[in-house]
Coordinates of C-alpha atoms and ligand atoms in Angstrom, one line a residue:
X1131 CA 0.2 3.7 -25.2
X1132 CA 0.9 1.2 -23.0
X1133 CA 3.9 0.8 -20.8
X1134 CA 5.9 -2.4 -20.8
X1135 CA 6.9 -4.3 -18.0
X1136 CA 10.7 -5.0 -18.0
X1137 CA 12.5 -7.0 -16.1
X1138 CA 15.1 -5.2 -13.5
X1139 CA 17.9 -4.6 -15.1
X1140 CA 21.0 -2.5 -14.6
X1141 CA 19.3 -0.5 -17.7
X1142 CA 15.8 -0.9 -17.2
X1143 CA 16.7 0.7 -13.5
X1144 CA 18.3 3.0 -14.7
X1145 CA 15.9 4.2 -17.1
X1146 CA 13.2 4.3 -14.5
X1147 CA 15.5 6.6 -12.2
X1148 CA 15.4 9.2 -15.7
X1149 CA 11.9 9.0 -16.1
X1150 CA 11.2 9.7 -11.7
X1151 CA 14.3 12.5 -13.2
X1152 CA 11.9 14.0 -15.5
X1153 CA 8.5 13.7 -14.0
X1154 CA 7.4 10.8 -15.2
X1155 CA 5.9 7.6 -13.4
X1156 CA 6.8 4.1 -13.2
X1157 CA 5.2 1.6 -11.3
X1158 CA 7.8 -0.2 -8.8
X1159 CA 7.9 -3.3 -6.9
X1160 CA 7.6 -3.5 -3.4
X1161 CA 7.7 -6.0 -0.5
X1162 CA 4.0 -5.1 0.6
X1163 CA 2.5 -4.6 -3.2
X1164 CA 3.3 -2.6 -6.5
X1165 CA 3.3 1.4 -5.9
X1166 CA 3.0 4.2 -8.1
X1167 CA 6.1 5.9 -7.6
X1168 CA 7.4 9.9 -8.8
X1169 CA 9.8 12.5 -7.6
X1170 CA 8.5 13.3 -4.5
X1171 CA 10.2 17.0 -4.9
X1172 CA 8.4 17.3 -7.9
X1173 CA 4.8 19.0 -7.7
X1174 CA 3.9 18.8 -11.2
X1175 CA 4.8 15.0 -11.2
X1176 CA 2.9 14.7 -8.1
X1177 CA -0.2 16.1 -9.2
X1178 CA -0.2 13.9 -12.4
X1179 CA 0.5 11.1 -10.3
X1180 CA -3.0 12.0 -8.1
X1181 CA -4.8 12.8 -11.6
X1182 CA -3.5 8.9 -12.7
X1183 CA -5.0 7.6 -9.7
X1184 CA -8.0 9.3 -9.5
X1185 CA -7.0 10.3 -5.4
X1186 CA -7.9 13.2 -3.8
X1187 CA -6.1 15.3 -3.5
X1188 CA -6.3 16.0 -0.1
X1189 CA -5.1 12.3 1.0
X1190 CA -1.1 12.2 1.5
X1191 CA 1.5 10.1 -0.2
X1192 CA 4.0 8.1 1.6
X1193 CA 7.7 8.9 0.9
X1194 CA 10.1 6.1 -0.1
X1195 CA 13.6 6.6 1.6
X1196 CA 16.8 4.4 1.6
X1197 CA 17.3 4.7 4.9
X1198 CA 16.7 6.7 8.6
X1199 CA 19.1 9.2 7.6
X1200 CA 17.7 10.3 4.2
X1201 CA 14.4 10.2 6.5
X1202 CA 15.1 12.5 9.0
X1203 CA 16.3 15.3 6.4
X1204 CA 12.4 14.7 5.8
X1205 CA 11.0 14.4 9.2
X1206 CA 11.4 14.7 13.3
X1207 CA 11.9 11.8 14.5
X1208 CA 11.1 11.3 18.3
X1209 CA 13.2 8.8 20.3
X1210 CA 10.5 6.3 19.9
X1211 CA 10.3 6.9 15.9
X1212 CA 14.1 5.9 15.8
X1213 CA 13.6 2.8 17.7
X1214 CA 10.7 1.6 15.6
X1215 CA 13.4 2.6 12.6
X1216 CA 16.1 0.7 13.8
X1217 CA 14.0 -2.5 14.4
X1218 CA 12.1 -2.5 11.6
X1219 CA 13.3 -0.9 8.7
X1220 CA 14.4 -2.0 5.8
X1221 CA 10.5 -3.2 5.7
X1222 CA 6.9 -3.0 5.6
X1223 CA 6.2 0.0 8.5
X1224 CA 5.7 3.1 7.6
X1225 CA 5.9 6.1 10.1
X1226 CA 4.5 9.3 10.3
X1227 CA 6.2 12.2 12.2
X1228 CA 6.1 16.1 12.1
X1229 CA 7.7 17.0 8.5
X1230 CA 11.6 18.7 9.1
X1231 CA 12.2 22.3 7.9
X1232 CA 14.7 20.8 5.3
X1233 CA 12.1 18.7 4.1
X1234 CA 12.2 18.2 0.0
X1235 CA 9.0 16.2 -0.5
X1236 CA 6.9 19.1 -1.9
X1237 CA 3.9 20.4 0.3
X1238 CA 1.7 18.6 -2.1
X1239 CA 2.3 15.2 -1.9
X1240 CA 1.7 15.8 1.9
X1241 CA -1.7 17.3 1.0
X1242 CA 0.0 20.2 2.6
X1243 CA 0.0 18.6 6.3
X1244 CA 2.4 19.5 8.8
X1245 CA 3.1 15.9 9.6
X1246 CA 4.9 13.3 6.9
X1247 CA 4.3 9.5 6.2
X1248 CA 8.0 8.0 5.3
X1249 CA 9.1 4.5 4.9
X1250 CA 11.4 2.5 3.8
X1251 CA 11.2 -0.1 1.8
X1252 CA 12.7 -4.0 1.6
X1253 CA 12.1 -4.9 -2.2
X1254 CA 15.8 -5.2 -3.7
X1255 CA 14.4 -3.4 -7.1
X1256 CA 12.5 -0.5 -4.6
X1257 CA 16.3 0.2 -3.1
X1258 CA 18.6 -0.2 -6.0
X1259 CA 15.7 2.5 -7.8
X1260 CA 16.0 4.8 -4.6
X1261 CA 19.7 4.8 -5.1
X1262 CA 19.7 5.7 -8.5
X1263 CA 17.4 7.9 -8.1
X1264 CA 19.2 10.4 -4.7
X1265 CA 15.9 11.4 -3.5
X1266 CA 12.7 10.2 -2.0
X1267 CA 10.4 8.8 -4.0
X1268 CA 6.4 9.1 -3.3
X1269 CA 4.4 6.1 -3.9
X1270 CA 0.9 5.0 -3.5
X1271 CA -0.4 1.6 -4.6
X1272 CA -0.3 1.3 -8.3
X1273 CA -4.1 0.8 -8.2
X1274 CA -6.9 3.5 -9.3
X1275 CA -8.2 5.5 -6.1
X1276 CA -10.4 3.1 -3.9
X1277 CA -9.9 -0.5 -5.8
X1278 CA -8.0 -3.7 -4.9
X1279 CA -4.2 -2.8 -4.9
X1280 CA -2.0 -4.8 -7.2
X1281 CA 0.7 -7.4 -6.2
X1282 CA 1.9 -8.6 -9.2
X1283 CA 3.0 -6.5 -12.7
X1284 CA 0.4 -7.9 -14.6
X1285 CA -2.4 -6.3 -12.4
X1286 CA -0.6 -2.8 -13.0
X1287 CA -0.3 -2.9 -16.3
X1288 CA -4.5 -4.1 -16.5
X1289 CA -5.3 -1.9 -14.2
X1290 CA -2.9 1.4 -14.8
X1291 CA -0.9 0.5 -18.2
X1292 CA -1.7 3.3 -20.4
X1293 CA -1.3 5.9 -17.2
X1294 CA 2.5 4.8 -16.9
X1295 CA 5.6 4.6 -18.3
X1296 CA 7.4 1.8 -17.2
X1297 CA 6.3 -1.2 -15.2
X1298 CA 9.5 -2.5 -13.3
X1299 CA 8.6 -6.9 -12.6
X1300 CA 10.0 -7.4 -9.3
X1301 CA 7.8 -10.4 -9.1
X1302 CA 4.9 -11.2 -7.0
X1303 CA 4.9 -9.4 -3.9
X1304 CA 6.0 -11.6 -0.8
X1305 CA 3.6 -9.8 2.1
X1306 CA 0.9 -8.9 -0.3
X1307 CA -0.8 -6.4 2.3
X1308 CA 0.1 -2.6 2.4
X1309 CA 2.2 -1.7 5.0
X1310 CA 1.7 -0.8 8.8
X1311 CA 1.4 3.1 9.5
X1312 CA 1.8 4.3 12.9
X1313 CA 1.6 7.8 14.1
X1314 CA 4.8 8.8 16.2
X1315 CA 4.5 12.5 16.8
X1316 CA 6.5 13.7 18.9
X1317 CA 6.2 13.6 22.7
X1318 CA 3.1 11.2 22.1
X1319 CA 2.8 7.6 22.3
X1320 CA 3.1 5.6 19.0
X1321 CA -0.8 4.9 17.0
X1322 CA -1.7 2.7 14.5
X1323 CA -3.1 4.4 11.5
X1324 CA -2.8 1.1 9.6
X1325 CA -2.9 -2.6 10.1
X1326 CA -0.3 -4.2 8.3
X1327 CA 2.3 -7.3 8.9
X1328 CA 3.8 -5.5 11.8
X1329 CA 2.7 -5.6 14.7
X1330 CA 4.7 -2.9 16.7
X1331 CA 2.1 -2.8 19.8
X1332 CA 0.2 0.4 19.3
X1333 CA -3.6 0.9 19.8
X1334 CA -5.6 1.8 16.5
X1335 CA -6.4 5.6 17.1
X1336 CA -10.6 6.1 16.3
X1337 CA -11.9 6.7 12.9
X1338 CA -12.1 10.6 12.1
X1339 CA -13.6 12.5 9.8
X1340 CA -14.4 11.6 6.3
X1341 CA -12.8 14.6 4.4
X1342 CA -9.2 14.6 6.0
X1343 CA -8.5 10.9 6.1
X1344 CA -6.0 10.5 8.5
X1345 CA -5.2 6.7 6.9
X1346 CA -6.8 5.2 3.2
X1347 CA -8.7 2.9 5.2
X1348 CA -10.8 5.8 6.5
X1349 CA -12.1 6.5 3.2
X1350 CA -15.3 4.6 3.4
X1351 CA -15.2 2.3 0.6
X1352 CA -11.5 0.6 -0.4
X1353 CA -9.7 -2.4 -1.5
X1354 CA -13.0 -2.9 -3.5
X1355 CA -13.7 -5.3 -6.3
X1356 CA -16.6 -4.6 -8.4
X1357 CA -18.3 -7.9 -7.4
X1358 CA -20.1 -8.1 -3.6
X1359 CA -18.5 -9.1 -0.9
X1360 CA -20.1 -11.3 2.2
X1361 CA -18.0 -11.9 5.3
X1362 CA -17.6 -14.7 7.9
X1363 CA -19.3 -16.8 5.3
X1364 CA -18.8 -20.8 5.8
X1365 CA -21.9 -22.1 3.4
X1366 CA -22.2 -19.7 0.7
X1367 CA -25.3 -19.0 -1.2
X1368 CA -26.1 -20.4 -4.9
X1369 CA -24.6 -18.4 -7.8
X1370 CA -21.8 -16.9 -5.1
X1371 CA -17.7 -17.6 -5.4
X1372 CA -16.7 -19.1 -2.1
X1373 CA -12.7 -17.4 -1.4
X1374 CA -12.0 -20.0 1.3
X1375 CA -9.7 -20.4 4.4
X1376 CA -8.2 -23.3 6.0
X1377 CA -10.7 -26.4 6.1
X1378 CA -13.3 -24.0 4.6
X1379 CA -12.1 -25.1 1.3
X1380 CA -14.2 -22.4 -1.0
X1381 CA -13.9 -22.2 -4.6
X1382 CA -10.1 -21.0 -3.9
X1383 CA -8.2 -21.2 -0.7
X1384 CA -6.1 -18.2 0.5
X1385 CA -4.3 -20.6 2.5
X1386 CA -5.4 -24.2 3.0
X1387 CA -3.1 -25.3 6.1
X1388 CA -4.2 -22.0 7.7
X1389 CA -1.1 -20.1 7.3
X1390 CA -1.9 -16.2 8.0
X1391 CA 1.1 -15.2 6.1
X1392 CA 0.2 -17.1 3.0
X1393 CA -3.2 -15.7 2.7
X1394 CA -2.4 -12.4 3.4
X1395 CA 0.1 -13.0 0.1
X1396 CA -2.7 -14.7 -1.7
X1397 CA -5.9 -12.1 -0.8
X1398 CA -5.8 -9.5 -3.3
X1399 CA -4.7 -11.8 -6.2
X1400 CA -7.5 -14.0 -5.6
X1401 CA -10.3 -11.6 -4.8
X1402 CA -9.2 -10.0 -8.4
X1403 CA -9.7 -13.3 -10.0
X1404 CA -13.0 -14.4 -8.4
X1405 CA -14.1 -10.6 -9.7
X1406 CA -13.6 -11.4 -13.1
X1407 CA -15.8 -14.3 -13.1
X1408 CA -18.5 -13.7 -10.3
X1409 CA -20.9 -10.6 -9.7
X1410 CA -20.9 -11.8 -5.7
X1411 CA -17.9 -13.0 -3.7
X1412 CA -18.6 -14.5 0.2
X1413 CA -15.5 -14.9 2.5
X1414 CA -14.4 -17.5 4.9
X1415 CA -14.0 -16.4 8.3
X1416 CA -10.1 -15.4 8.6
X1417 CA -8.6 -15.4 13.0
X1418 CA -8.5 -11.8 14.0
X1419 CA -4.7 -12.1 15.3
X1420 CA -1.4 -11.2 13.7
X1421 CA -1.8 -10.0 9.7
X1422 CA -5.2 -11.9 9.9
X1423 CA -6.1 -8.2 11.7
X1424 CA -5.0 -6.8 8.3
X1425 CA -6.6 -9.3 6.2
X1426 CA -9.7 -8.5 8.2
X1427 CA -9.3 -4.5 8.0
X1428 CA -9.2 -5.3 4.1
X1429 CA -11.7 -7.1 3.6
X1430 CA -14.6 -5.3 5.9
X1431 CA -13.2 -2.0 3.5
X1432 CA -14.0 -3.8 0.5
X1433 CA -17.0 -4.8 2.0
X1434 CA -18.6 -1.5 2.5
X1435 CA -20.7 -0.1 -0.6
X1436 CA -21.0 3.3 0.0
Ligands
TXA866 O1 2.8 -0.7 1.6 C1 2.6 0.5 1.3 O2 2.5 1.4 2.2 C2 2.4 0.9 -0.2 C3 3.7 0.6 -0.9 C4 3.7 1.0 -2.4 O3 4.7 1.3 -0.2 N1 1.9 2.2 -0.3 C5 0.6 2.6 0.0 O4 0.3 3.9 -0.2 O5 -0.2 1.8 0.5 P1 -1.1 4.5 -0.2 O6 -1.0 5.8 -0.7 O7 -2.0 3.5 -1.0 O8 -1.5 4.5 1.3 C6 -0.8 5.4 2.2 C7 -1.6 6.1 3.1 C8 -2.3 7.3 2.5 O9 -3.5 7.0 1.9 C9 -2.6 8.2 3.7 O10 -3.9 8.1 4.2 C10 -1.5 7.8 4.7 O11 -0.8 6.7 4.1 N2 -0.7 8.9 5.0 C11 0.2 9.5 4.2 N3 0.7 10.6 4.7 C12 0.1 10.7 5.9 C13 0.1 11.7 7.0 N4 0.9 12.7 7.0 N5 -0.6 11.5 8.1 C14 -1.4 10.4 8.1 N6 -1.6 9.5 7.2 C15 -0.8 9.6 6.1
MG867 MG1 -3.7 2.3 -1.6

């Protein structure tokens, strides 16, 4: 069966808060892209979400809250953590803190770690579902482990239709990039786990080991399309798609006047389409600075076939 997408009503909302109710999943909207949410209390829902997914299970969910208060019933949050709250929340930054002994996200959806990733989310159909819902919600991008994650409710339902049972259409997603994640434990200065839109400052902590993936982009292969991807690429070769940038024009521009923002928006979409008609994709070079940092991280994962 496959789940339909329905617009966000008053009912359809409600609807999706019974099925997070009885351990179902639904695929809802945010600001950064799509996400595979479930009751984050609920094991047996979490580990159908990770079977849907195809994630290991050893690599954490983030929680969905309304707001800093729901979040520290979850977590500790240090001085600095409520500061990068307060300025930044609602929004695309999620932070991870030592998990609170009145904690309800269930030890699996935190692969059993001691620490817990928590955000909360802009999207108007993200916080009217948290507030029908009461509790946190888990949700990792509506995608199958390790492929390009979805921004519109279209690519869910291609790429995860018959594993859901509801597809909430909040629209395309405005950032289009997962969100930052920086670690803020306690007593130690903030790191960034993830590149994202925000830029809160903190230096990228070094890559780890491959079997307890401190962040998704330390898996090595991710945000992968089944075609090829060469980077930096201002002349592509014969029989390539050119995904352009700026006055590289490309087959497709992510942005033609240049605008970070706009391609960051515009990468996943694009590098989906291009991988439905070519078997090898080259990239324009995109500026290393401000979500063009993300953009790269994205694209260098996707780039990597092993
Ligand atoms: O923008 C987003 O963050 C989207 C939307 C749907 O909210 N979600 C998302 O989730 O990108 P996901 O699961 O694809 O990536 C979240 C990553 C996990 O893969 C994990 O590596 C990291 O967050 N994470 C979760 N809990 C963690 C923890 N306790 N410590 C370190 N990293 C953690
Ligand atoms: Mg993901």
């Amino acid at each position: 069966m496959t789940a339909p997408i329905v617009p966000p009503s008053d009912a359809s909302i409600a609807r999706a808060a019974d099925i997070l109710q009885s351990g179902g999943l639904v695929a809802m909207p945010t600001e950064t892209v799509y996400g595979l949410a479930c009751d984050a209390a609920n094991p047996k829902a979490v580990a159908c979400l990770y079977a849907a997914k195809g994630r290991p299970s050893f690599n954490p969910l983030i929680a969905h809250v309304l707001d800093l208060d729901a979040a520290q019933r979850e977590g500790h949050f240090s001085e600095t953590a409520q500061s990068l709250a307060a300025k930044y929340w609602p929004g695309p930054l999620t932070l991870v803190v030592p998990v609170a002994a009145s904690h309800t996200v269930c030890d699996l959806a935190r692969a059993g770690l001691d620490t817990i990733a928590l955000r909360s989310p802009k999207h108007p159909v993200a916080r009217t579902l948290l507030s029908h819902f009461g509790g946190p919600i888990v949700a990792p991008s509506a995608n199958p482990s390790g492929q390009i994650s979805p921004t519109h409710p279209e690519h869910v339902l291609k790429d995860m239709g018959d594993k859901v049972d509801l597809i909430l259409d909040g629209g395309p997603c405005e950032i289009g990039i997962e969100s930052t994640i920086l670690s803020c434990l306690l007593e130690e200065d903030p790191t960034l786990l993830r590149a994202g839109s925000i830029d809160a400052g903190a230096p990228p902590i070094g890559e780890t080991s491959e079997t307890t993936p401190i962040a998704p982009g330390q898996l090595s292969r991710h945000y992968a399309p089944k075609a090829s991807l060469r980077l930096n690429v201002t002349e592509p070769n014969e029989g390539e798609a050119h995904l352009g940038f700026g006055s590289i024009n490309g087959s497709i521009n992510l942005s033609s006047n240049s605008d970070l923002e706009e391609a960051a928006a515009n990468l996943f979409a694009m590098l989906r389409s291009l991988d439905t008609t070519h078997r090898r994709i080259a990239v324009a070079p995109i500026p290393h600075t401000g979500i063009g940092m993300a953009i790269n991280d994205r694209l260098a994962r996707a780039a990597k076939r092993d």
